[in-house]
Amino acid sequence: MNIDLEEFHAAFFEEVSEHLTGLEDGLLQLESRPQDDELIHGIFRAAHSIKGTGGALGFTEVAGFTHHVETVLDQMRQRQLSTTSERIELLLQATDALSSLIDAAKGDCAPPDNLDELVESLRRQIMPEGEVAASVILEATSEALILFDDEPATPLPTVAATPTAGGEPTRAKSANQAESIRVSVAKVEELINLVGELVIANSMVQQAYADESGDAQSLQEAIAAMDLTTQQLQEQVMAVRMMPIANVFRRFPRIVRDLASTLGKNVILETSGEETELDKQVIEEVSDPLTHLIRNAVDHGLETPAQRLAAGKPAEGRIHLRAFHEGGNVVIEIADDGAGINAQRVRQKAIDRGLIAADAVMTDDETNQLIMLPGFSTAEKITDVSGRGVGMDVVKRNVEALNGSISIRSTQGKGSTFRIRLPLTMAILDGLAMRLGNDVYVLPLLSVVESLRPEPKHIVHIAERGELVMVRGEPLPLIYTHRLFNVSGEPTNPCDGLVVIVEHQGRKYGIVVDELIGQLQVVMKSLEANYERVDGVSGATILGDGRIAMIVDIAGLVRLAF
Amino acid sequence: MPDDRATDSMASAADNGQFLTFTLQNEEYGIEILKVQEIKGFSKITPIPNAPPFVRGVMNLRGTVVPIIDLRARFSMTEKDYDQFTCIIVVNVGTRVVGLVVDTVSDVLNIPNDSIADPPELASVGDSSCITGMGKLGERIVMLLDTGRLVGVEGIPADEMTAA
């Protein structure tokens, strides 16, 4: 047990040092761009994460101190406090103090002596609106509305003020972390072996090619041998990065227990599928969002024992955490048997905050997904645990950064299930290559259901609203990627070309393509590294002939289309 | 980074700058040689969906996906078919690698600081904000460009979360 705890602590310190860097960087940037909402949100999230994880692992001084920092940041992001350089200076000092506090927690040195002083200064910042601050997020939607009203307007001045921002690494990428991986010597030796074989195979190919008297067959054999070795090498390299998800799951029982006792709830945590393997990077990045979800489930999902008994349920709530494979993906589910999400309340909140129109027609399922928008929180009160409305948007963002998706199913009175779907690895993707105009695009094979060539009578035109294709009696909207991507040339008539049926979040769509080229494994390359995020595209890959092909992001494509 | 621009113009204001010069529509331009990674002949470019017109697409540079900006299009000049003289200058801007399509690459020049005049008020090109100065070497006039600003336009990632 002791060893386990130390493992968590090491992970926590690693994590915190990243968040601290994020805090500091963010604050420094904020000095020149005080109007940048996204920046303040990022800084706030960093502080929030330190507080959350610190608290969970029992570093109460860290959590307590960070709470004050967070409160100031919260008011800054709500625009209740202006962003002055004095305030930034104070926050930077606080960041330094936090960093020494963490060093102290590691046992490296004594805790800093100016803590109380800093807490006092931080308190003084919020004093004038202190009372308001506590209640503002609960009832007064006007402040929140001001925040949202601001948003469409602010990006413009920001853009104008910093024309060089193109030279700046994309913010989403700032999670660039110095990582290390522990690999057994046996695995490394296996790799060396394979590389040796690859070198031999390579020279075989060269020889067969150079040997003029050689026939085509020996060249073919040499290439086949090289093919095989390459494949083995790829598998081995990927295996190096695979780890069982138990590494993440292991830390949850403690978190749940501590949280449950703080909140006076009885919670049983069940886990299954711990042996499911995932890419190390994916595992690391998913641990934060999972922690959030677990805490949410305990704090908001499950009712108090009294409420549960009144509702005719057993006093102890159950949270079931499970991981399993589903068609080349790994699915992680967090299911609680709590009160479920009140879709009506979510809807009202979303309307109040201007996130959706008052007359928007949405199913309960669709409404529930709204809680993942930034700044949305239905928590009844702000607790140390959660409830500032930063949780779910961070979760969603983190999961999406991993090329995953998250969905919520909830039945009122019965409980909620959060379902995270993740790729096994971010590096390699099974794709379906297709041609649009003169260019090749790759669809993620996971989303592809089938492809077909419809007959003209199966295409239904809806005036001004696009076209549908009838597939075995089911009407599916047609997406003309040519138009959405501005591809030169007219799309082939779907009855002459092909329609690829894809599925996204339980709905099917037909994508019109000129030609299908075939299935292939592609190595994902980021477009953001040198350019920027492109809607409808999740990245690029290099094809066998050296050309680049864009990888279509179905979620983004659907957003573009509708 | 906001400071990047400052260091850019500071570096070009150093006493003696070396510039790679190239032509666009028979006019000579220069960029700081230290920003240049390499020069490539024109090769296959894959378009990026919904990119601004001057972003021609991306190129495979030994496994790196490099966006390509056509400088003629960037400066709203008349477009010209790519030929055997067309070059791609690969530059480093901050942490990014970007390719610039130019008519021809001509020279590497030493331009002393005192031969660099302030940028003209009225430039012959559409967007004069990228010009950091006018280098004069005898009869030759070289317009010195700031790579950061060249590449920065519309390079700001929009916040996707609100749209999500």
Short mmCIF file of N, CA and C in Angstrom, two decimals, chain A residues 35 41 57 61 96 100 104 111 116 128 135 156 193 281 358 384 412 468 486 502 539:
data_model
loop_
_atom_site.label_atom_id
_atom_site.label_comp_id
_atom_site.label_asym_id
_atom_site.label_seq_id
_atom_site.Cartn_x
_atom_site.Cartn_y
_atom_site.Cartn_z
N GLN A 35 -6.93 40.54 -22.24
CA GLN A 35 -8.31 40.32 -22.67
C GLN A 35 -8.54 38.89 -23.16
N HIS A 41 -8.94 31.16 -18.85
CA HIS A 41 -9.57 29.86 -18.60
C HIS A 41 -8.50 28.79 -18.39
N LEU A 57 -5.14 13.63 -2.87
CA LEU A 57 -4.03 12.83 -2.37
C LEU A 57 -3.61 13.25 -0.96
N GLU A 61 -2.46 21.39 2.53
CA GLU A 61 -1.93 22.76 2.45
C GLU A 61 -1.92 23.22 1.01
N ASP A 96 4.95 30.85 -7.13
CA ASP A 96 6.25 30.49 -6.58
C ASP A 96 6.08 29.81 -5.23
N SER A 100 7.13 26.06 -3.91
CA SER A 100 7.95 25.67 -2.76
C SER A 100 7.14 24.81 -1.80
N ALA A 104 8.14 21.27 -0.44
CA ALA A 104 8.07 20.91 0.97
C ALA A 104 7.31 19.59 1.13
N PRO A 111 8.45 24.40 4.33
CA PRO A 111 7.45 25.18 3.58
C PRO A 111 7.79 26.66 3.62
N ASP A 116 1.00 32.85 4.81
CA ASP A 116 -0.13 33.55 5.41
C ASP A 116 -0.28 34.94 4.83
N PRO A 128 -13.77 43.06 -1.78
CA PRO A 128 -14.92 43.89 -2.10
C PRO A 128 -16.11 43.07 -2.60
N SER A 135 -21.95 33.62 -4.26
CA SER A 135 -23.30 33.31 -4.71
C SER A 135 -23.46 33.48 -6.21
N LEU A 156 -11.70 39.30 -31.73
CA LEU A 156 -11.25 40.22 -32.76
C LEU A 156 -10.12 41.12 -32.30
N ASN A 193 16.90 -6.98 -32.19
CA ASN A 193 16.84 -8.12 -33.11
C ASN A 193 16.11 -7.80 -34.39
N GLN A 281 0.71 6.99 -23.56
CA GLN A 281 0.36 8.40 -23.63
C GLN A 281 -1.13 8.59 -23.39
N ALA A 358 -33.94 29.65 -26.61
CA ALA A 358 -35.01 29.25 -25.70
C ALA A 358 -35.95 28.23 -26.34
N ASP A 384 -15.31 22.14 -2.16
CA ASP A 384 -13.90 21.93 -2.40
C ASP A 384 -13.73 20.89 -3.51
N GLN A 412 -33.29 9.76 -15.27
CA GLN A 412 -33.52 10.42 -13.99
C GLN A 412 -33.99 9.40 -12.96
N LEU A 468 -31.20 13.37 -48.86
CA LEU A 468 -31.17 12.17 -48.03
C LEU A 468 -30.95 10.98 -48.94
N ASN A 486 -14.31 22.63 -49.88
CA ASN A 486 -13.90 23.49 -50.97
C ASN A 486 -12.98 22.78 -51.96
N VAL A 502 -21.18 6.49 -42.59
CA VAL A 502 -20.40 6.56 -41.37
C VAL A 502 -21.32 6.77 -40.18
N GLY A 539 -6.03 15.41 -38.84
CA GLY A 539 -4.59 15.39 -39.01
C GLY A 539 -4.26 15.06 -40.45
#
